[in-house]
Coordinates of C-alpha atoms in Angstrom, one line a residue:
Chain A
M745 CA 0.0 0.0 0.0
H746 CA 1.5 3.3 -1.1
I747 CA 0.1 6.5 0.4
V748 CA 1.3 9.9 -0.9
V749 CA 0.5 13.0 1.2
C750 CA 0.7 16.4 -0.4
V751 CA 1.9 19.0 2.0
K752 CA 2.5 22.8 1.9
Q753 CA 4.7 25.2 3.9
V754 CA 2.6 28.2 5.1
P755 CA 3.2 31.2 7.3
D756 CA 1.7 30.7 10.7
T757 CA -1.3 32.9 10.6
K758 CA -1.7 32.8 14.4
I759 CA 1.5 34.9 14.7
I760 CA 1.7 36.8 11.5
K761 CA 1.6 40.6 11.6
I762 CA -0.2 43.0 9.3
N763 CA 1.7 45.9 7.9
P764 CA -0.5 48.8 8.9
K765 CA 0.6 50.9 5.9
T766 CA -0.1 48.5 3.1
N767 CA -2.7 46.4 4.9
T768 CA -1.0 43.3 3.6
L769 CA 0.7 40.7 5.6
D770 CA 4.3 40.9 6.6
R771 CA 5.4 37.4 5.7
R772 CA 8.8 37.9 7.4
S773 CA 7.1 38.3 10.7
A774 CA 5.7 34.8 10.7
P775 CA 7.5 31.5 11.1
A776 CA 6.8 29.0 8.4
I777 CA 5.0 25.9 9.4
L778 CA 3.5 22.7 8.0
N779 CA -0.1 23.6 7.0
P780 CA -2.1 22.3 10.0
Y781 CA -4.6 20.4 7.8
D782 CA -1.6 18.7 6.1
A783 CA -0.3 17.5 9.4
H784 CA -3.6 15.7 9.9
A785 CA -3.3 14.3 6.4
V786 CA 0.1 12.8 7.3
Q787 CA -1.2 11.6 10.6
E788 CA -4.1 9.8 8.8
A789 CA -1.6 8.1 6.5
V790 CA 0.3 6.9 9.5
K791 CA -2.9 5.6 11.1
L792 CA -3.9 3.7 7.9
K793 CA -0.4 2.2 7.6
Q794 CA -0.5 1.1 11.2
A795 CA -4.0 -0.4 10.8
L796 CA -2.9 -2.3 7.7
G797 CA 0.3 -3.4 9.3
Q798 CA 2.3 -2.5 6.2
G799 CA 2.7 0.1 3.5
K800 CA 4.8 3.1 2.6
I801 CA 4.1 6.8 3.1
S802 CA 5.7 9.4 0.8
V803 CA 5.2 13.1 1.1
L804 CA 5.3 15.6 -1.7
S805 CA 5.6 19.4 -1.5
M806 CA 6.2 22.2 -3.9
G807 CA 7.9 25.4 -2.8
P808 CA 11.3 27.1 -2.2
P809 CA 14.2 25.0 -0.9
Q810 CA 13.4 25.8 2.7
A811 CA 10.1 23.9 2.2
T812 CA 12.2 20.8 3.0
E813 CA 11.4 21.7 6.6
V814 CA 7.8 20.6 6.2
I815 CA 8.9 17.4 4.7
K816 CA 11.1 16.8 7.7
K817 CA 8.2 17.6 9.9
S818 CA 6.1 15.0 8.0
I819 CA 8.9 12.4 8.5
E820 CA 8.7 13.2 12.2
I821 CA 5.0 12.4 12.2
G822 CA 5.8 9.1 10.5
A823 CA 6.3 9.5 6.7
D824 CA 8.9 7.3 5.1
E825 CA 10.0 9.4 2.2
G826 CA 9.8 13.0 1.0
Y827 CA 10.0 14.8 -2.3
L828 CA 10.1 18.5 -2.9
I829 CA 9.6 20.0 -6.4
S830 CA 11.4 23.3 -6.4
D831 CA 12.1 25.5 -9.4
R832 CA 11.6 29.1 -10.4
A833 CA 9.4 27.8 -13.2
F834 CA 6.8 26.8 -10.6
A835 CA 6.7 30.2 -9.0
G836 CA 3.5 32.3 -9.0
A837 CA 1.3 29.2 -9.7
D838 CA -2.5 29.4 -9.0
T839 CA -4.4 26.3 -8.1
L840 CA -4.7 25.1 -11.7
A841 CA -0.9 25.3 -12.3
T842 CA -0.2 23.9 -8.8
S843 CA -2.2 20.8 -9.4
Y844 CA -0.5 20.3 -12.8
A845 CA 3.0 20.5 -11.3
L846 CA 2.1 18.2 -8.4
S847 CA 0.4 15.7 -10.6
K848 CA 3.6 15.5 -12.8
A849 CA 5.6 14.8 -9.7
L850 CA 3.1 12.2 -8.6
E851 CA 3.4 10.5 -12.0
K852 CA 7.2 10.2 -11.4
I853 CA 6.7 8.8 -7.9
A854 CA 4.0 6.4 -9.1
A855 CA 6.3 5.1 -11.9
K856 CA 8.6 3.7 -9.2
H857 CA 5.9 2.6 -6.8
P858 CA 2.2 2.8 -7.9
I859 CA 0.1 5.0 -5.6
D860 CA -3.0 3.7 -3.9
I861 CA -4.2 6.8 -2.0
V862 CA -3.3 10.5 -2.2
I863 CA -4.2 12.5 0.9
C864 CA -4.2 16.3 1.1
G865 CA -5.4 18.7 3.8
K866 CA -8.8 20.3 3.3
H867 CA -7.1 23.5 2.3
A868 CA -4.0 25.5 3.1
I869 CA -4.4 28.3 5.7
D870 CA -2.7 30.9 3.5
G871 CA -4.8 30.5 0.4
D872 CA -8.0 28.9 1.9
T873 CA -9.1 27.6 -1.5
G874 CA -9.2 23.8 -1.2
Q875 CA -9.0 23.5 -5.0
V876 CA -5.6 21.8 -5.4
G877 CA -6.6 18.4 -4.0
P878 CA -9.6 17.8 -6.4
G879 CA -7.5 19.3 -9.2
I880 CA -4.8 16.6 -8.7
A881 CA -7.4 13.9 -8.6
R882 CA -8.8 15.0 -11.9
R883 CA -5.4 15.1 -13.5
M884 CA -4.7 11.5 -12.2
D885 CA -8.2 10.5 -13.1
I886 CA -9.0 9.1 -9.7
P887 CA -12.0 10.0 -7.6
P888 CA -11.6 13.0 -5.3
I889 CA -13.3 12.7 -1.9
T890 CA -13.1 16.1 -0.2
N891 CA -13.8 17.0 3.5
V892 CA -13.2 13.5 4.9
I893 CA -13.8 13.2 8.6
E894 CA -13.3 9.5 9.1
V895 CA -12.0 6.5 7.2
T896 CA -14.2 3.8 8.7
K897 CA -13.2 0.7 6.8
F898 CA -10.3 -0.4 4.7
D899 CA -11.0 -3.5 2.6
K900 CA -7.6 -4.5 1.4
E901 CA -8.8 -7.5 -0.5
N902 CA -11.4 -5.7 -2.7
R903 CA -9.4 -2.4 -2.7
I904 CA -12.3 -0.4 -1.3
I905 CA -12.5 2.1 1.5
L906 CA -15.4 3.5 3.4
V907 CA -15.2 7.1 4.4
K908 CA -17.4 9.8 6.1
R909 CA -17.5 13.1 4.2
K910 CA -18.6 16.3 5.9
L911 CA -21.6 18.1 4.3
T912 CA -23.3 21.4 5.1
N913 CA -25.7 19.8 7.5
G914 CA -24.3 16.4 8.5
Y915 CA -22.2 13.9 6.6
E916 CA -22.4 11.1 4.0
E917 CA -20.9 7.7 4.0
L918 CA -19.1 6.8 0.7
E919 CA -17.7 3.5 -0.6
V920 CA -14.7 4.4 -2.7
Q921 CA -12.5 2.2 -5.0
L922 CA -8.8 2.6 -4.9
P923 CA -6.8 4.5 -6.1
C924 CA -8.5 7.7 -4.8
L925 CA -7.6 11.0 -3.4
L926 CA -8.9 12.2 0.0
T927 CA -8.8 15.7 1.5
V928 CA -9.1 15.7 5.2
E929 CA -10.7 17.9 7.9
K930 CA -8.9 18.4 11.3
E931 CA -11.4 16.3 13.2
I932 CA -10.2 13.2 11.3
N933 CA -7.5 12.5 13.9
Q934 CA -5.4 13.9 16.7
I935 CA -1.8 14.5 16.0
A936 CA 0.2 12.0 18.1
Y937 CA 3.4 12.9 19.8
S938 CA 6.3 11.8 17.6
P939 CA 8.3 9.0 18.9
L940 CA 12.0 9.7 19.4
P941 CA 13.3 7.6 16.6
N942 CA 11.1 9.5 14.2
M943 CA 12.5 12.8 15.4
I944 CA 16.1 11.6 15.0
R945 CA 15.3 10.3 11.6
A946 CA 13.6 13.6 10.6
A947 CA 16.6 15.6 11.8
R948 CA 19.0 13.6 9.6
Y949 CA 16.6 13.2 6.6
K950 CA 17.5 14.7 3.3
P951 CA 14.4 15.0 1.0
N952 CA 14.6 14.3 -2.7
I953 CA 14.6 17.6 -4.5
W954 CA 13.4 17.8 -8.1
S955 CA 13.5 20.6 -10.6
V956 CA 11.4 20.9 -13.7
G957 CA 14.1 19.0 -15.6
D958 CA 13.7 16.0 -13.3
L959 CA 10.0 15.6 -14.3
E960 CA 8.8 13.8 -17.4
A961 CA 6.8 15.2 -20.3
V962 CA 6.1 18.6 -18.7
D963 CA 4.3 21.2 -20.7
K964 CA 6.1 24.3 -19.4
A965 CA 3.2 26.6 -20.6
Q966 CA 1.1 25.0 -17.9
L967 CA 3.5 25.9 -15.0
G968 CA 3.8 28.8 -12.7
L969 CA 2.6 32.2 -13.5
K970 CA 2.3 31.4 -17.2
G971 CA 0.1 28.5 -16.5
S972 CA -2.2 30.3 -14.1
P973 CA -5.5 31.6 -15.6
T974 CA -6.2 33.7 -12.5
V975 CA -4.5 36.9 -11.6
V976 CA -5.0 39.4 -8.8
G977 CA -6.6 42.5 -10.4
K978 CA -6.6 44.9 -7.5
M979 CA -6.4 45.1 -3.8
F980 CA -8.7 47.4 -1.9
T981 CA -10.0 48.0 1.6
P982 CA -13.5 46.7 1.9
P983 CA -16.2 49.3 1.7
K984 CA -17.2 50.8 5.0
L985 CA -20.5 49.7 6.4
D986 CA -23.0 51.9 8.2
G987 CA -23.2 51.9 11.9
G988 CA -20.4 52.6 14.2
K989 CA -22.5 54.5 16.7
L990 CA -20.4 54.4 19.9
L991 CA -22.3 54.5 23.1
E992 CA -21.0 57.2 25.5
G993 CA -20.6 57.7 29.2
A994 CA -19.4 55.6 32.0
V995 CA -19.7 51.8 31.8
D996 CA -22.9 51.7 33.8
E997 CA -24.4 54.3 31.5
Q998 CA -23.3 52.5 28.3
V999 CA -24.7 49.2 29.5
K1000 CA -28.0 51.0 30.4
Q1001 CA -28.2 52.4 26.8
L1002 CA -27.5 49.0 25.4
I1003 CA -30.3 47.4 27.4
E1004 CA -32.6 50.2 26.1
V1005 CA -31.5 49.4 22.5
L1006 CA -32.2 45.7 23.0
S1007 CA -35.6 46.4 24.6
E1008 CA -36.5 48.9 21.8
R1009 CA -35.6 46.4 19.1
K1010 CA -38.1 43.8 20.4
E1011 CA -39.2 43.1 16.8
L1012 CA -35.8 41.4 16.4
L1013 CA -36.4 39.3 19.5
N1014 CA -38.7 36.7 20.7
V1015 CA -39.3 37.7 24.2
K1016 CA -41.2 35.0 26.0
Chain B
M308 CA -12.2 32.2 -29.2
I309 CA -13.4 33.5 -25.9
E310 CA -16.0 35.6 -27.7
E311 CA -17.9 32.4 -28.3
Y312 CA -18.6 32.2 -24.6
R313 CA -21.8 34.0 -23.6
G314 CA -24.1 33.9 -20.7
V315 CA -24.0 33.7 -16.9
W316 CA -24.6 30.3 -15.3
V317 CA -25.3 29.2 -11.7
F318 CA -24.9 25.6 -10.6
I319 CA -28.1 24.7 -8.7
E320 CA -27.5 22.6 -5.6
Q321 CA -30.4 20.5 -4.6
S322 CA -31.2 17.7 -2.2
D323 CA -34.5 16.0 -1.2
G324 CA -36.4 18.1 -3.8
E325 CA -35.2 21.4 -2.4
I326 CA -32.9 24.0 -3.9
A327 CA -30.1 25.1 -1.6
G328 CA -30.3 28.7 -0.2
V329 CA -27.0 29.6 -1.7
S330 CA -28.2 28.7 -5.2
K331 CA -31.1 31.1 -4.9
E332 CA -28.7 33.7 -3.7
L333 CA -26.5 33.1 -6.7
L334 CA -29.4 33.4 -9.0
G335 CA -30.0 36.8 -7.5
A336 CA -26.4 37.9 -7.8
G337 CA -26.1 36.3 -11.2
S338 CA -29.1 38.1 -12.6
K339 CA -27.4 41.4 -11.9
L340 CA -24.3 40.3 -13.7
A341 CA -26.3 38.9 -16.6
E342 CA -28.2 42.2 -16.9
K343 CA -25.0 44.2 -17.0
L344 CA -23.6 42.0 -19.7
D345 CA -27.0 41.8 -21.5
V346 CA -27.0 38.0 -21.6
P347 CA -29.4 35.4 -20.2
L348 CA -29.0 33.9 -16.8
A349 CA -29.1 30.1 -16.7
G350 CA -29.4 27.6 -13.9
V351 CA -27.7 24.2 -14.2
L352 CA -29.9 21.6 -12.6
L353 CA -28.7 18.0 -12.2
G354 CA -30.3 15.1 -10.3
E355 CA -32.9 12.4 -10.4
G356 CA -36.6 13.4 -10.6
I357 CA -35.8 17.1 -10.4
R358 CA -37.7 18.4 -13.4
E359 CA -40.3 20.1 -11.3
L360 CA -37.6 22.2 -9.6
S361 CA -37.0 24.0 -13.0
S362 CA -39.9 26.3 -12.4
Q363 CA -38.4 27.3 -9.1
V364 CA -35.1 28.0 -10.7
I365 CA -36.9 30.3 -13.2
G366 CA -39.0 31.9 -10.4
Y367 CA -35.7 32.9 -8.6
G368 CA -34.3 34.6 -11.7
A369 CA -33.1 32.2 -14.3
D370 CA -34.0 32.7 -18.0
I371 CA -32.8 29.2 -19.0
V372 CA -32.6 26.0 -17.1
Y373 CA -30.2 23.4 -18.4
L374 CA -31.5 20.1 -17.0
I375 CA -30.0 16.6 -16.8
D376 CA -32.3 14.1 -15.1
H377 CA -30.7 10.7 -14.6
P378 CA -30.9 8.0 -11.9
V379 CA -27.0 8.0 -11.5
L380 CA -27.4 11.6 -10.5
K381 CA -29.6 10.8 -7.5
H382 CA -27.0 11.9 -5.0
Y383 CA -24.2 14.3 -5.6
R384 CA -20.9 12.6 -6.6
T385 CA -18.0 14.4 -8.2
E386 CA -17.5 11.9 -11.0
S387 CA -21.1 11.8 -12.2
Y388 CA -22.0 15.5 -11.7
M389 CA -18.7 16.6 -13.2
K390 CA -19.5 14.7 -16.4
G391 CA -22.9 16.4 -16.7
V392 CA -21.6 19.9 -16.0
N393 CA -18.5 19.5 -18.3
F394 CA -20.8 18.3 -21.1
L395 CA -23.1 21.3 -20.7
A396 CA -20.3 23.9 -20.4
E397 CA -18.5 22.5 -23.4
K398 CA -21.7 22.5 -25.5
Y399 CA -23.2 25.9 -24.5
K400 CA -20.1 27.8 -23.5
P401 CA -21.0 30.2 -20.6
E402 CA -18.7 33.1 -19.9
I403 CA -19.3 33.1 -16.2
F404 CA -20.1 30.1 -14.0
L405 CA -20.9 30.4 -10.3
Y406 CA -21.1 27.8 -7.6
G407 CA -22.0 27.9 -3.9
A408 CA -18.9 27.7 -1.7
T409 CA -20.4 24.6 0.0
P410 CA -18.7 21.2 0.3
N411 CA -20.3 19.9 -2.8
G412 CA -20.1 23.2 -4.8
K413 CA -16.4 23.6 -4.1
D414 CA -15.7 20.0 -4.8
L415 CA -17.5 20.2 -8.2
A416 CA -16.1 23.6 -9.2
S417 CA -12.6 22.4 -8.5
A418 CA -13.0 19.3 -10.6
V419 CA -14.7 21.2 -13.5
A420 CA -12.2 24.0 -13.5
T421 CA -9.4 21.5 -13.9
D422 CA -11.1 19.6 -16.8
L423 CA -12.0 22.9 -18.6
S424 CA -8.6 24.2 -17.8
T425 CA -9.9 27.5 -16.6
G426 CA -9.6 29.9 -13.6
L427 CA -11.6 29.4 -10.4
T428 CA -11.7 31.9 -7.5
A429 CA -12.6 30.4 -4.1
D430 CA -15.0 31.7 -1.5
T431 CA -15.9 35.0 -3.2
T432 CA -17.8 37.6 -1.1
M433 CA -18.2 40.3 -3.8
L434 CA -19.1 39.9 -7.5
D435 CA -19.1 42.5 -10.3
V436 CA -18.3 42.7 -14.0
D437 CA -16.1 44.9 -16.1
I438 CA -18.7 45.4 -18.8
D439 CA -16.3 46.5 -21.6
K440 CA -13.9 43.7 -21.1
R441 CA -16.6 41.3 -20.0
L442 CA -14.5 40.3 -17.1
L443 CA -15.9 38.8 -13.9
E444 CA -14.5 40.6 -10.9
A445 CA -14.5 38.1 -8.1
S446 CA -13.4 39.6 -4.8
R447 CA -12.4 37.8 -1.6
P448 CA -10.6 38.7 1.6
A449 CA -6.9 38.4 0.9
F450 CA -5.0 36.2 3.3
G451 CA -3.9 37.9 6.5
G452 CA -4.7 41.6 5.9
N453 CA -7.7 43.7 6.3
I454 CA -7.9 43.9 2.5
M455 CA -9.9 42.5 -0.3
A456 CA -8.3 41.1 -3.5
T457 CA -10.2 41.0 -6.9
I458 CA -9.3 38.0 -8.9
L459 CA -9.6 38.1 -12.7
C460 CA -9.5 35.3 -15.3
K461 CA -8.6 37.2 -18.5
K462 CA -7.9 34.6 -21.1
N463 CA -9.8 31.4 -20.1
R464 CA -13.5 30.7 -20.2
P465 CA -15.8 30.1 -18.4
Q466 CA -14.7 32.5 -15.6
M467 CA -15.6 30.5 -12.5
A468 CA -16.0 31.3 -8.8
T469 CA -17.4 29.7 -5.7
V470 CA -19.4 32.2 -3.6
R471 CA -19.9 32.1 0.2
P472 CA -23.4 31.3 1.3
K473 CA -25.5 34.1 2.9
V474 CA -23.5 37.0 1.4
M475 CA -25.6 37.5 -1.7
K476 CA -29.3 38.4 -1.8
A477 CA -31.8 36.1 -3.4
L478 CA -34.6 37.8 -5.5
S479 CA -38.1 37.2 -4.1
F480 CA -39.8 34.3 -5.8
D481 CA -41.9 35.2 -8.8
E482 CA -44.2 32.5 -9.8
S483 CA -45.2 34.2 -13.1
R484 CA -41.6 34.4 -14.5
Q485 CA -41.2 32.6 -17.8
G486 CA -38.1 30.8 -18.9
K487 CA -36.8 28.1 -21.2
I488 CA -36.0 24.6 -20.1
I489 CA -33.3 22.8 -22.1
E490 CA -33.1 19.1 -21.2
E491 CA -30.0 17.1 -22.2
E492 CA -29.3 13.5 -22.0
I493 CA -25.9 12.0 -21.2
V494 CA -24.7 8.4 -20.9
L495 CA -23.9 7.5 -17.3
N496 CA -23.6 3.9 -16.1
E497 CA -23.7 3.1 -12.4
E498 CA -21.1 0.3 -12.9
D499 CA -18.6 2.8 -14.2
M500 CA -18.8 4.8 -11.0
R501 CA -15.9 4.4 -8.6
T502 CA -17.8 5.9 -5.7
K503 CA -21.1 4.9 -4.1
V504 CA -23.2 7.0 -1.6
I505 CA -24.1 4.5 1.1
N506 CA -25.8 6.8 3.5
I507 CA -26.5 10.5 4.1
V508 CA -26.8 11.5 7.8
K509 CA -28.5 14.8 8.6
D510 CA -26.8 16.1 11.7
V511 CA -28.4 18.9 13.6
T512 CA -25.2 19.8 15.4
K513 CA -24.0 23.0 17.0
K514 CA -22.8 24.0 13.6
A515 CA -26.2 23.9 12.1
N516 CA -27.6 25.7 15.2
L517 CA -25.1 28.5 14.8
A518 CA -26.1 29.0 11.1
D519 CA -29.8 29.3 12.2
A520 CA -29.3 31.1 15.5
H521 CA -31.3 34.2 16.2
V522 CA -28.8 35.6 18.6
I523 CA -25.1 34.9 18.7
V524 CA -22.5 35.9 21.2
C525 CA -19.1 35.8 19.6
G526 CA -15.9 36.1 21.5
G527 CA -12.4 37.0 20.2
K528 CA -8.9 36.8 21.6
G529 CA -9.5 40.0 23.4
L530 CA -11.0 37.9 26.2
G531 CA -7.5 37.0 27.1
D532 CA -7.6 33.3 27.8
A533 CA -9.9 30.3 28.1
E534 CA -10.9 31.4 31.6
G535 CA -11.8 34.9 30.3
F536 CA -13.8 33.3 27.5
K537 CA -16.2 31.8 30.0
L538 CA -17.8 35.2 30.2
I539 CA -19.0 34.6 26.6
H540 CA -20.8 31.4 27.7
E541 CA -22.2 33.2 30.7
L542 CA -23.8 36.0 28.6
A543 CA -25.0 33.5 26.0
N544 CA -26.7 31.4 28.8
T545 CA -28.3 34.5 30.3
I546 CA -29.9 35.6 27.1
G547 CA -30.3 32.2 25.5
A548 CA -27.9 32.8 22.6
S549 CA -25.5 30.6 20.7
V550 CA -21.8 30.9 21.2
G551 CA -19.3 31.5 18.4
G552 CA -15.6 32.4 18.2
T553 CA -13.1 34.0 15.9
R554 CA -10.3 32.0 14.1
D555 CA -7.9 32.9 16.9
V556 CA -10.2 31.5 19.5
I557 CA -10.6 28.3 17.6
E558 CA -6.9 28.0 17.0
A559 CA -6.2 28.6 20.7
G560 CA -8.6 25.7 21.5
W561 CA -11.1 27.7 23.6
L562 CA -13.9 26.5 21.3
P563 CA -14.4 23.5 19.0
H564 CA -13.8 24.4 15.4
E565 CA -17.4 24.0 14.2
L566 CA -18.1 27.2 16.2
Q567 CA -15.8 29.3 14.1
I568 CA -17.4 32.3 12.5
G569 CA -15.8 33.9 9.4
Q570 CA -14.3 33.2 6.0
T571 CA -13.1 29.7 6.9
G572 CA -15.8 29.0 9.4
E573 CA -19.5 29.6 9.4
T574 CA -21.3 32.6 7.8
V575 CA -24.0 33.7 10.1
T576 CA -26.9 36.1 9.8
P577 CA -28.6 36.3 13.2
K578 CA -31.0 39.0 14.4
I579 CA -28.5 40.1 17.0
Y580 CA -24.7 39.6 17.0
F581 CA -22.5 40.4 19.9
A582 CA -18.9 40.8 19.0
I583 CA -16.9 40.8 22.2
G584 CA -13.2 41.2 22.3
V585 CA -13.3 40.8 18.5
S586 CA -11.0 43.1 16.5
G587 CA -13.0 42.8 13.3
A588 CA -10.5 41.4 10.8
I589 CA -12.0 41.2 7.4
Q590 CA -11.9 37.4 7.5
H591 CA -14.3 37.5 10.5
V592 CA -16.4 40.4 9.2
V593 CA -17.4 38.6 6.0
G594 CA -18.9 35.9 8.1
M595 CA -21.2 38.1 10.2
K596 CA -21.7 41.5 8.6
N597 CA -25.2 40.7 7.4
S598 CA -26.5 40.3 10.9
E599 CA -29.4 42.7 11.6
L600 CA -28.1 44.3 14.8
I601 CA -24.4 44.1 15.6
I602 CA -23.1 45.1 19.0
A603 CA -19.4 45.4 19.6
I604 CA -17.5 45.6 22.9
N605 CA -13.8 46.2 22.6
N606 CA -11.2 48.1 24.5
D607 CA -9.5 49.4 21.4
P608 CA -11.5 52.4 20.0
N609 CA -9.7 51.9 16.6
A610 CA -10.8 48.3 16.2
P611 CA -12.3 47.8 12.8
I612 CA -15.3 46.0 14.4
F613 CA -16.7 49.4 15.3
E614 CA -17.1 50.2 11.6
V615 CA -19.4 47.2 11.2
A616 CA -21.2 47.5 14.5
T617 CA -24.6 49.1 14.8
Y618 CA -23.7 50.0 18.4
G619 CA -20.3 49.9 20.0
I620 CA -19.0 50.1 23.5
V621 CA -15.4 51.0 24.0
G622 CA -14.4 49.3 27.2
D623 CA -13.0 46.2 28.9
A624 CA -15.2 43.2 28.2
H625 CA -14.5 41.9 31.7
E626 CA -16.0 45.0 33.1
V627 CA -18.8 45.6 30.7
V628 CA -20.2 42.1 30.2
P629 CA -20.8 41.2 33.8
K630 CA -22.7 44.4 34.1
L631 CA -24.7 43.6 31.0
I632 CA -25.5 40.1 32.4
E633 CA -26.5 41.7 35.7
Q634 CA -28.9 44.2 34.0
V635 CA -30.5 41.6 31.8
K636 CA -31.2 39.5 34.9
Q637 CA -32.5 42.6 36.6
L638 CA -34.8 43.3 33.6
R639 CA -36.1 39.7 33.8
V640 CA -37.0 40.2 37.5
E641 CA -38.7 43.6 36.7
Q642 CA -40.7 42.0 33.9
G643 CA -41.7 39.2 36.2
G644 CA -40.9 36.6 33.7
E645 CA -38.5 35.1 31.5
V646 CA -36.6 37.1 29.0
S647 CA -35.2 34.9 26.3
Y648 CA -34.0 36.1 23.0
V649 CA -34.2 32.8 21.2

């Protein structure tokens, strides 16, 4: 069983600062981390491998050379091998160009060792799109199952898995033939503490780094900025909304006014 | 080439014979775009036994309904729905194609955009068109900053976007509206499907409650810590409201993630929304700004939340909220009964 997890290095949005002049984010202010959803994706691969008692977990990332850090982090969680595709030609890619580049790398990985499952995080916390996972699945012509909250059954013999997929109001249970691609929600698992041998292995691990030239049959027109149909047109501060009436006076006075407001607007309320 | 593409399309999400709210909202938003571009608005309706929903799609603003009715389309599945939508888009060539930013809408749009090799903007909260260039201007909060980014797709068609539920306005239903129904047939075999829907479980969880809540008390990181956040629960209990939190609060583990309000959480439209210790980052604001009455309590007079709030109190939540709780309780005693806002 070969599971490949796609991971991304992202700025830690909990810590990141905003440049008050430009209103954009100051990327240098934030440490780079493994996208939290991707950490759960790696953890799920580890869980499946343990449940099956065998298998190999590879991780794949695209990014600058320092993105090897998130591959090492994945090794720490329990991945066996890591690949980074890193090249100026990939830079500026939107989701369409990203899924193309990653699918080319997956092709190369699969040529050596066929892939049974690809797992991605639901979305990356810097782009918040969730479009790359399904995009990869389409390019590999395998079914994408997004928003997975549980893998309930793994039928190795028939190469079928049962999964729960989150919906707007509840969830659905799906039976899926392998190979397939899953994107996972955070609730799918808890990140376990890494055992010491993993940490030692991660510290010493040197990921495979591929440039465009290392991939087969790549159409360069589909890569990076050139291969991206979407562009950022303009940035603007959102239109101001009405409102903004500040209540005045001491705290007691303000609270009193607020109670009056709430009592006045009874039409909004259902006072029993 | 791209001149061949004409018309604005909306993917109509349906289940159990009902059209999703977001699809009605998109018909409303789409009709404005179609009017500006002087083209018809179409709804794309797939499913099994869903023909009678066509009149609803028209009643909510569509001029044309593209319909595929097939047993294999009974439940949403990427592989079957994608086939139908790709077929229609390749045959009729829309210039703009909108989907709800729901689990199924996002899933489908991502797959279709890849197959059609076109641009897709995720979780849009504002839509407009550049009439001369016939460009869709799909805007969404840019990561991190209090700023919006407009995403354009200049050379590829259709221009696609997923749109957050509850930010656009649906038109009121007009039973007398007339439209054209174009039914297509495609070949779909159940045995070719690699996925099967075994079961659909409707779950009325806290998440669903939050989306439907009449009153929400939302806390931010201004509460300080998990202990300070208890104040939010206390106020909510007193007035019978639902509790929500900002992304920071969820990341800090003070609340489970299904209670996150904002761009990557829930979009809510309660009657009353209390934002307490919430700074008002755009990611949060897009998820709550359509609430009817917004009350903000924050100790920073420059916090952007005050620009959204109907009423604001500049002050320490730990001082203001206990007093508010006390006065509500007082009011309850005075009125000799129960005051509940639910």
